Short mmCIF file of C-alpha atoms and ligand atoms in Angstrom, two decimals:
data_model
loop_
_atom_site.label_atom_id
_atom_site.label_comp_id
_atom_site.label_asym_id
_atom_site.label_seq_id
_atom_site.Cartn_x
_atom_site.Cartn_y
_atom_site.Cartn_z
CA UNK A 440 -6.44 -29.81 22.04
CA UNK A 441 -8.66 -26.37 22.34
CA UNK A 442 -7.36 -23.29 20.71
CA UNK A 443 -8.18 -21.58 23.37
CA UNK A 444 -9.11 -21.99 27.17
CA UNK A 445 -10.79 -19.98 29.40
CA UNK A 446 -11.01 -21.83 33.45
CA UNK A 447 -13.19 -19.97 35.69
CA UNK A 448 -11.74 -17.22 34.56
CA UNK A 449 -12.70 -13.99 36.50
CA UNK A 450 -11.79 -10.13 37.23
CA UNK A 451 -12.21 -8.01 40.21
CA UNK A 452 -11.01 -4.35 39.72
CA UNK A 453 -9.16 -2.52 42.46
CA UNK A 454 -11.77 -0.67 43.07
CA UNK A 455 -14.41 -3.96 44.06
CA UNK A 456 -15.96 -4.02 41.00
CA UNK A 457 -16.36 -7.97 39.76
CA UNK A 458 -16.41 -7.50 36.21
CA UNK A 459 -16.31 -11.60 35.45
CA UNK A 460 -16.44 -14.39 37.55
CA UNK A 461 -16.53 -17.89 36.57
CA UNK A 462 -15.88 -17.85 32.68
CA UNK A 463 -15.38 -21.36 31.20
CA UNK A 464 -15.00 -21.58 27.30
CA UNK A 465 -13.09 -23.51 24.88
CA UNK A 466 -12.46 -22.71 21.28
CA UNK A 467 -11.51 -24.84 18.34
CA UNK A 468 -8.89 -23.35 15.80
CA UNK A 469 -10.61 -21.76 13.25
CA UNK A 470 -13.60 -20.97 15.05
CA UNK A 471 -15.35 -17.73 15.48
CA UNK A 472 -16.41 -16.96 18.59
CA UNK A 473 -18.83 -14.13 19.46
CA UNK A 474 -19.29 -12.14 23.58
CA UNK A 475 -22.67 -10.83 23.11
CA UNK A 476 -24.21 -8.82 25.91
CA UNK A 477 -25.42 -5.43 27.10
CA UNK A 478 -22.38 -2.79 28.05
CA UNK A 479 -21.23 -3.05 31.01
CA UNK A 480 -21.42 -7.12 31.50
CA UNK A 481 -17.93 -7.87 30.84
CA UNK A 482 -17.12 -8.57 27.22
CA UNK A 483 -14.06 -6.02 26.90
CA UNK A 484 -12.35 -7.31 30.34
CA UNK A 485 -12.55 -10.81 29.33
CA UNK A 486 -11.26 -9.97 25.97
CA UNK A 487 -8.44 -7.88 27.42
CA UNK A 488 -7.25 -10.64 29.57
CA UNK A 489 -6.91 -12.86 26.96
CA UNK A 490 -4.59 -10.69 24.94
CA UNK A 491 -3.17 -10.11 28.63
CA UNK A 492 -3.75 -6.23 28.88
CA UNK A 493 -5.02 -7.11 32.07
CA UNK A 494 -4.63 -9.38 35.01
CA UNK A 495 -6.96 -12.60 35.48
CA UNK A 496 -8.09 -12.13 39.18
CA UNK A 497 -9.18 -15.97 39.47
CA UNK A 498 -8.49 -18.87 37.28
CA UNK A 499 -6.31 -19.83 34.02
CA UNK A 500 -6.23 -19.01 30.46
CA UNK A 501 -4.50 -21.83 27.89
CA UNK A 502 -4.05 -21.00 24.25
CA UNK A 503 -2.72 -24.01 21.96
CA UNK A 504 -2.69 -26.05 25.49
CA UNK A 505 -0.13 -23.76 27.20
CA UNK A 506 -1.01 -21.54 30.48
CA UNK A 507 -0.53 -17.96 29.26
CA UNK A 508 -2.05 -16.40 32.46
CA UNK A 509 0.74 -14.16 33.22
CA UNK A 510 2.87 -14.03 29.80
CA UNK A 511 3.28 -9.93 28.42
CA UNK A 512 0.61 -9.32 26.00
CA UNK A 513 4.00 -9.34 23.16
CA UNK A 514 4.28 -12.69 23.57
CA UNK A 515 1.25 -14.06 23.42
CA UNK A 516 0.03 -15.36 19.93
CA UNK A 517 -2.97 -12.86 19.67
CA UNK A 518 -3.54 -9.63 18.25
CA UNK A 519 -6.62 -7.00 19.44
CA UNK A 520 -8.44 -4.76 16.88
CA UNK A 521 -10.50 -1.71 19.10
CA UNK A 522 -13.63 -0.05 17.87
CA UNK A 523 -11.51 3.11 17.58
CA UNK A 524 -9.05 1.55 15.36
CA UNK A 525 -5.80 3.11 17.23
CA UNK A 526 -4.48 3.81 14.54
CA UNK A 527 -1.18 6.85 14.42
CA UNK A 528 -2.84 9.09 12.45
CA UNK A 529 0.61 11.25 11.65
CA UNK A 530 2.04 7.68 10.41
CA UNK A 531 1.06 6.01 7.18
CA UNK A 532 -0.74 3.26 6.03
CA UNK A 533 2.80 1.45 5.28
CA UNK A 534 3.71 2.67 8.89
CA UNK A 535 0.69 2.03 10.72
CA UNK A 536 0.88 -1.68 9.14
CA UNK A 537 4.88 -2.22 10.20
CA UNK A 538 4.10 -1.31 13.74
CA UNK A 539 3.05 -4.86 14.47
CA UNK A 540 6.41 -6.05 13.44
CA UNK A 541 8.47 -3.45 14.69
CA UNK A 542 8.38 -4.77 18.45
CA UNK A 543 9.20 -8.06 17.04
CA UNK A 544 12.44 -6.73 16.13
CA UNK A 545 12.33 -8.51 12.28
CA UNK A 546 15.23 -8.21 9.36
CA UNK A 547 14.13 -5.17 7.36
CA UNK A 548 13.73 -7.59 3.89
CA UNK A 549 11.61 -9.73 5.58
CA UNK A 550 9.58 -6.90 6.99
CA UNK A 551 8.58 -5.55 3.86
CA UNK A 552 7.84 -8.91 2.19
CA UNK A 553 4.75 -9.54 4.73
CA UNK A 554 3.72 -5.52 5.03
CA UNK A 555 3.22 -5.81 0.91
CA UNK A 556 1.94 -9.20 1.13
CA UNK A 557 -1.01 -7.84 3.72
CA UNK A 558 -1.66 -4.10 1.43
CA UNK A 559 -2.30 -6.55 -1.28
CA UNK A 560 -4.63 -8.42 0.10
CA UNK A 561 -6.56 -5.70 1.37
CA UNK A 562 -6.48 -3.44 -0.84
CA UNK A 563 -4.48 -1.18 0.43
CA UNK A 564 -1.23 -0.76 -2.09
CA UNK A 565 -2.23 2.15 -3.66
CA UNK A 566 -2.73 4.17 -0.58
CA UNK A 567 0.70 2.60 1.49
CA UNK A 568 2.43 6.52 1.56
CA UNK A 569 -0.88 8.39 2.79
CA UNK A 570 -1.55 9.34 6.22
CA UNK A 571 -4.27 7.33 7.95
CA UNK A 572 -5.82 10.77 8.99
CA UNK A 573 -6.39 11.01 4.79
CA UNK A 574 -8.73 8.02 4.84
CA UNK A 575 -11.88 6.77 4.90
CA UNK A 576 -13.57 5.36 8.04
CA UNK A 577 -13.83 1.81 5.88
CA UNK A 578 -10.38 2.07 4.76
CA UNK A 579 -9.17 2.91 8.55
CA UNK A 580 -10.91 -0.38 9.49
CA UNK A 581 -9.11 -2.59 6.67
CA UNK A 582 -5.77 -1.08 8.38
CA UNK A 583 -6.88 -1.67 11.92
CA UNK A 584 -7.19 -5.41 11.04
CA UNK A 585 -4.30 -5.47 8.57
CA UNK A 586 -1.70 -4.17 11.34
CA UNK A 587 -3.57 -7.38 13.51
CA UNK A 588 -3.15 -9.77 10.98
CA UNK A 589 0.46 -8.45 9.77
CA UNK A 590 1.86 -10.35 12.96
CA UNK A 591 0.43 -13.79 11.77
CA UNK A 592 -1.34 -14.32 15.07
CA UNK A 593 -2.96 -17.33 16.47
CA UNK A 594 -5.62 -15.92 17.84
CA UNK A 595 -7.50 -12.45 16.65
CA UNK A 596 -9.63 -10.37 19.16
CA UNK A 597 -11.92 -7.71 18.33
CA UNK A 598 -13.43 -5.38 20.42
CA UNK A 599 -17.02 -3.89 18.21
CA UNK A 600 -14.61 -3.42 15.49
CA UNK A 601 -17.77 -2.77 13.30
CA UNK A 602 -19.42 0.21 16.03
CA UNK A 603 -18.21 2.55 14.26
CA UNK A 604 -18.79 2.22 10.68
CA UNK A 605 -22.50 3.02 8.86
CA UNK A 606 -24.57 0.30 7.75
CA UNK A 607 -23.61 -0.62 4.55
CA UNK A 608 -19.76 -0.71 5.20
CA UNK A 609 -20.60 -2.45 8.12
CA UNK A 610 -21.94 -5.67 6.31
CA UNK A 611 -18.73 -5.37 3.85
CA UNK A 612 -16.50 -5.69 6.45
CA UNK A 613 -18.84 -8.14 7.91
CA UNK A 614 -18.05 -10.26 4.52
CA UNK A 615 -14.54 -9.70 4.60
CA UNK A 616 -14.38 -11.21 8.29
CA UNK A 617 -15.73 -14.18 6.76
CA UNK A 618 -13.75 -14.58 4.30
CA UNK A 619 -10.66 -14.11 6.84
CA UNK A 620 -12.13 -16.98 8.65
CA UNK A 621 -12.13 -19.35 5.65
CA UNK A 622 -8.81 -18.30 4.27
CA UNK A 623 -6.38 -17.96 6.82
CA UNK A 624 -8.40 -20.51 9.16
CA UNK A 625 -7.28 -18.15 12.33
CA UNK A 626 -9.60 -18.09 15.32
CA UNK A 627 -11.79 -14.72 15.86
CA UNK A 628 -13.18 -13.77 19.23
CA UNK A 629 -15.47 -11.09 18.70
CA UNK A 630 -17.15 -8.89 21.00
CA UNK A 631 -20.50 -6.82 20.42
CA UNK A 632 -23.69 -5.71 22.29
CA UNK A 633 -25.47 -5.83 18.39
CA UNK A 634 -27.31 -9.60 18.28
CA UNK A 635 -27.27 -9.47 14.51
CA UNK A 636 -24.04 -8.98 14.12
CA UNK A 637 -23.41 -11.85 16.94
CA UNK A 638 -25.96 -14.41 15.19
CA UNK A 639 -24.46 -13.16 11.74
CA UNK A 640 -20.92 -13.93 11.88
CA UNK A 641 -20.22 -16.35 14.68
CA UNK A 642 -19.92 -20.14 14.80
CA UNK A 643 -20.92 -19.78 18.49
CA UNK A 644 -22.19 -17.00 20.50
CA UNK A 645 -21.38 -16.54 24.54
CA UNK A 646 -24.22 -14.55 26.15
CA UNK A 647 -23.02 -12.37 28.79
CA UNK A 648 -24.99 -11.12 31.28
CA UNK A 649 -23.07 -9.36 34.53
CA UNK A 650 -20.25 -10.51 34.22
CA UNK A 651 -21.43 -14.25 33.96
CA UNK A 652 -21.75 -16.44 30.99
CA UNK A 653 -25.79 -16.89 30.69
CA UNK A 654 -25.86 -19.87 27.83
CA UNK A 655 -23.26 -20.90 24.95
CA UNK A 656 -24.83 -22.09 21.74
CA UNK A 657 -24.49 -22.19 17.87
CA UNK A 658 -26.59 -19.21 17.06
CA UNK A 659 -29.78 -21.55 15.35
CA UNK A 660 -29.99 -22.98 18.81
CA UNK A 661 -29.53 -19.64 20.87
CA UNK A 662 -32.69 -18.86 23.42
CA UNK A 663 -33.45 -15.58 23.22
CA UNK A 664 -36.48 -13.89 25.62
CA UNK A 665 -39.73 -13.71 23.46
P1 ADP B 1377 -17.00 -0.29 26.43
O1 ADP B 1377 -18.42 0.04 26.75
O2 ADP B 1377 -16.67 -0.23 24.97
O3 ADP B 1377 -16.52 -1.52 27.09
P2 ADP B 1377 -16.34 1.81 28.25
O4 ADP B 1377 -16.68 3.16 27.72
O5 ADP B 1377 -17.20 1.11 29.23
O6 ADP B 1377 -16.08 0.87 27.00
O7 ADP B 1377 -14.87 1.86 28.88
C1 ADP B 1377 -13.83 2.52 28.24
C2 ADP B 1377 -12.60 2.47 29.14
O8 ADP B 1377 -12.92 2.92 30.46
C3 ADP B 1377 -12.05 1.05 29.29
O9 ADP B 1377 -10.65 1.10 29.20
C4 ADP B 1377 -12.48 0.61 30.68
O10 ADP B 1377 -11.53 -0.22 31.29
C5 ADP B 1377 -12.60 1.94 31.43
N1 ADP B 1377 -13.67 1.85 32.42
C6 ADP B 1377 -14.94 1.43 32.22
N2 ADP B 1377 -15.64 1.46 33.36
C7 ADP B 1377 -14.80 1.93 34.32
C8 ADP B 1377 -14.93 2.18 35.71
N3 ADP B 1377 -16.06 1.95 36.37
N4 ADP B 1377 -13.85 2.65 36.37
C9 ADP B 1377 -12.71 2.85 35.73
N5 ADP B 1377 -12.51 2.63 34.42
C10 ADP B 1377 -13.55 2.18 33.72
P1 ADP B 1378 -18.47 -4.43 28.34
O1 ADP B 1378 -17.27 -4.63 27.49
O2 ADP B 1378 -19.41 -5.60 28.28
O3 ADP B 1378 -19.15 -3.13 28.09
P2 ADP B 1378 -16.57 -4.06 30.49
O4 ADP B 1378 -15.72 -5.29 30.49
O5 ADP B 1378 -16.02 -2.83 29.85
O6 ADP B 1378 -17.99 -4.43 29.87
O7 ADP B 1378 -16.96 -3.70 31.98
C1 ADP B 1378 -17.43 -4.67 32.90
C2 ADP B 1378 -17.63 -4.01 34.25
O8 ADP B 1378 -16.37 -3.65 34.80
C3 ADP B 1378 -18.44 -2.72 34.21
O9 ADP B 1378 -19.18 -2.66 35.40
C4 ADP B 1378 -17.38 -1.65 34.15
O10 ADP B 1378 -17.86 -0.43 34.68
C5 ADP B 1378 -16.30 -2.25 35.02
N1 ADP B 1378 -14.95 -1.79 34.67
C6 ADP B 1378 -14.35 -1.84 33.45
N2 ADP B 1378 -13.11 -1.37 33.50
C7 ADP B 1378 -12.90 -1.00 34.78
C8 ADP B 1378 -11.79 -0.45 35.50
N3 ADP B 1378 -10.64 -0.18 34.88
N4 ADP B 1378 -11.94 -0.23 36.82
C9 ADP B 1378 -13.10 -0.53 37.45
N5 ADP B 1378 -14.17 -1.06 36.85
C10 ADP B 1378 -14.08 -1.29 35.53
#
């Protein structure tokens, strides 16, 4: 049983535009799965339809064997991280964090149990009653992918979560990803038009070209053009 599914999956916008046609995949638990591909080829759509922001034009999408195709985003088990990090930056850390659970409509005690639990393990408890406009861009990012984690999801998307950061935080967070991987043994789809970062931290990378799938390969074994 795959983790996740994708069955000739594709996407034409209203407008004509076929952003993806034909995208097969499957995905072990645990894995970590890389898009990698130029802008423009498709990466974000097909990560947006699996977290069901938007519609699958053609085919089905299966996540722990079940057809999610047309479930609300709420109720499917994943959780998105954007480049951007989306965070409210009014709100604070403790805030930002709680959103996740607030939708799910969870007993107060229980609540704070898991918000503390995730601050802990990144880092974060000393800085829980700041706004997220008072932080750093690093420290934005650990928030970003607490708030995703906070909901204990099945599946973890992220869209360039790493654009956006210089260099050197870049490969810390690169680490910590990792580390996520091992620990909590959740599966990470991660998008990014950077082949380092795709060859780096991925078990297998999908090379997008177009808005089709060019090759699928561990990345030892990926053909790239001399
Ligand atoms: P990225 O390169 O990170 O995928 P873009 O800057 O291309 O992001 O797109 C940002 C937003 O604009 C997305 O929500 C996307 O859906 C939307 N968008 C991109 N291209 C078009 C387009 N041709 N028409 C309408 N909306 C678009
Ligand atoms: P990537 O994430 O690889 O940069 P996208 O998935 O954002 O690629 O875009 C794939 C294609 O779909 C592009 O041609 C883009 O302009 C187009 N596109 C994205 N969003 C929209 C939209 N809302 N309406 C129309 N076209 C879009």
């Amino acid at each position: 049983l795959y983790d996740l599914e994708l069955q000739s999956v594709g996407k034409t916008y209203p407008d004509g535009t076929v952003a993806v046609s034909d995208f097969d995949l499957k995905v072990e638990k645990g894995e970590f799965v890389a898009f990698l591909g130029p802008s423009g080829c498709g990466k974000s759509t097909t990560l947006r339809m699996i977290a069901g922001f938007e519609e699958i034009t053609n085919g089905e999408i299966l996540i722990m064997g079940k057809n999610i195709s047309h479930t609300p985003p709420e109720r499917r088990p994943t959780s998105m991280i954007f480049q951007n990090y989306a965070l409210f930056p009014h709100m604070t850390v403790r805030q930002n964090i709680a959103f996740g659970l607030d939708v799910k409509k969870m007993e107060t005690a229980e609540k704070k149990r898991k918000v503390d639990r995730i601050l802990d393990m990144f880092d974060l408890t000393e800085f829980a009653d700041r706004t997220a406009d008072r932080l750093s861009g690093g420290q934005r990012q650990r928030i970003a992918l607490a708030r995703g984690l906070v909901v204990e999801p099945e599946i973890l998307l992220l869209d360039e979560p790493l654009g956006a950061l210089d260099a050197n935080l870049r490969r810390i967070i690169q680490n910590e990803l990792k580390l996520l991987q091992r620990d909590l043994g959740i599966t990470f789809v991660f998008v990014t038009h950077a082949q380092s970062e795709a060859l780096g931290l991925s078990d297998r990378v999908v090379v997008m070209s177009n808005g089709v799938v060019e090759q699928i390969s561990a990345p030892k074994e990926l053909y790239t053009r001399p």
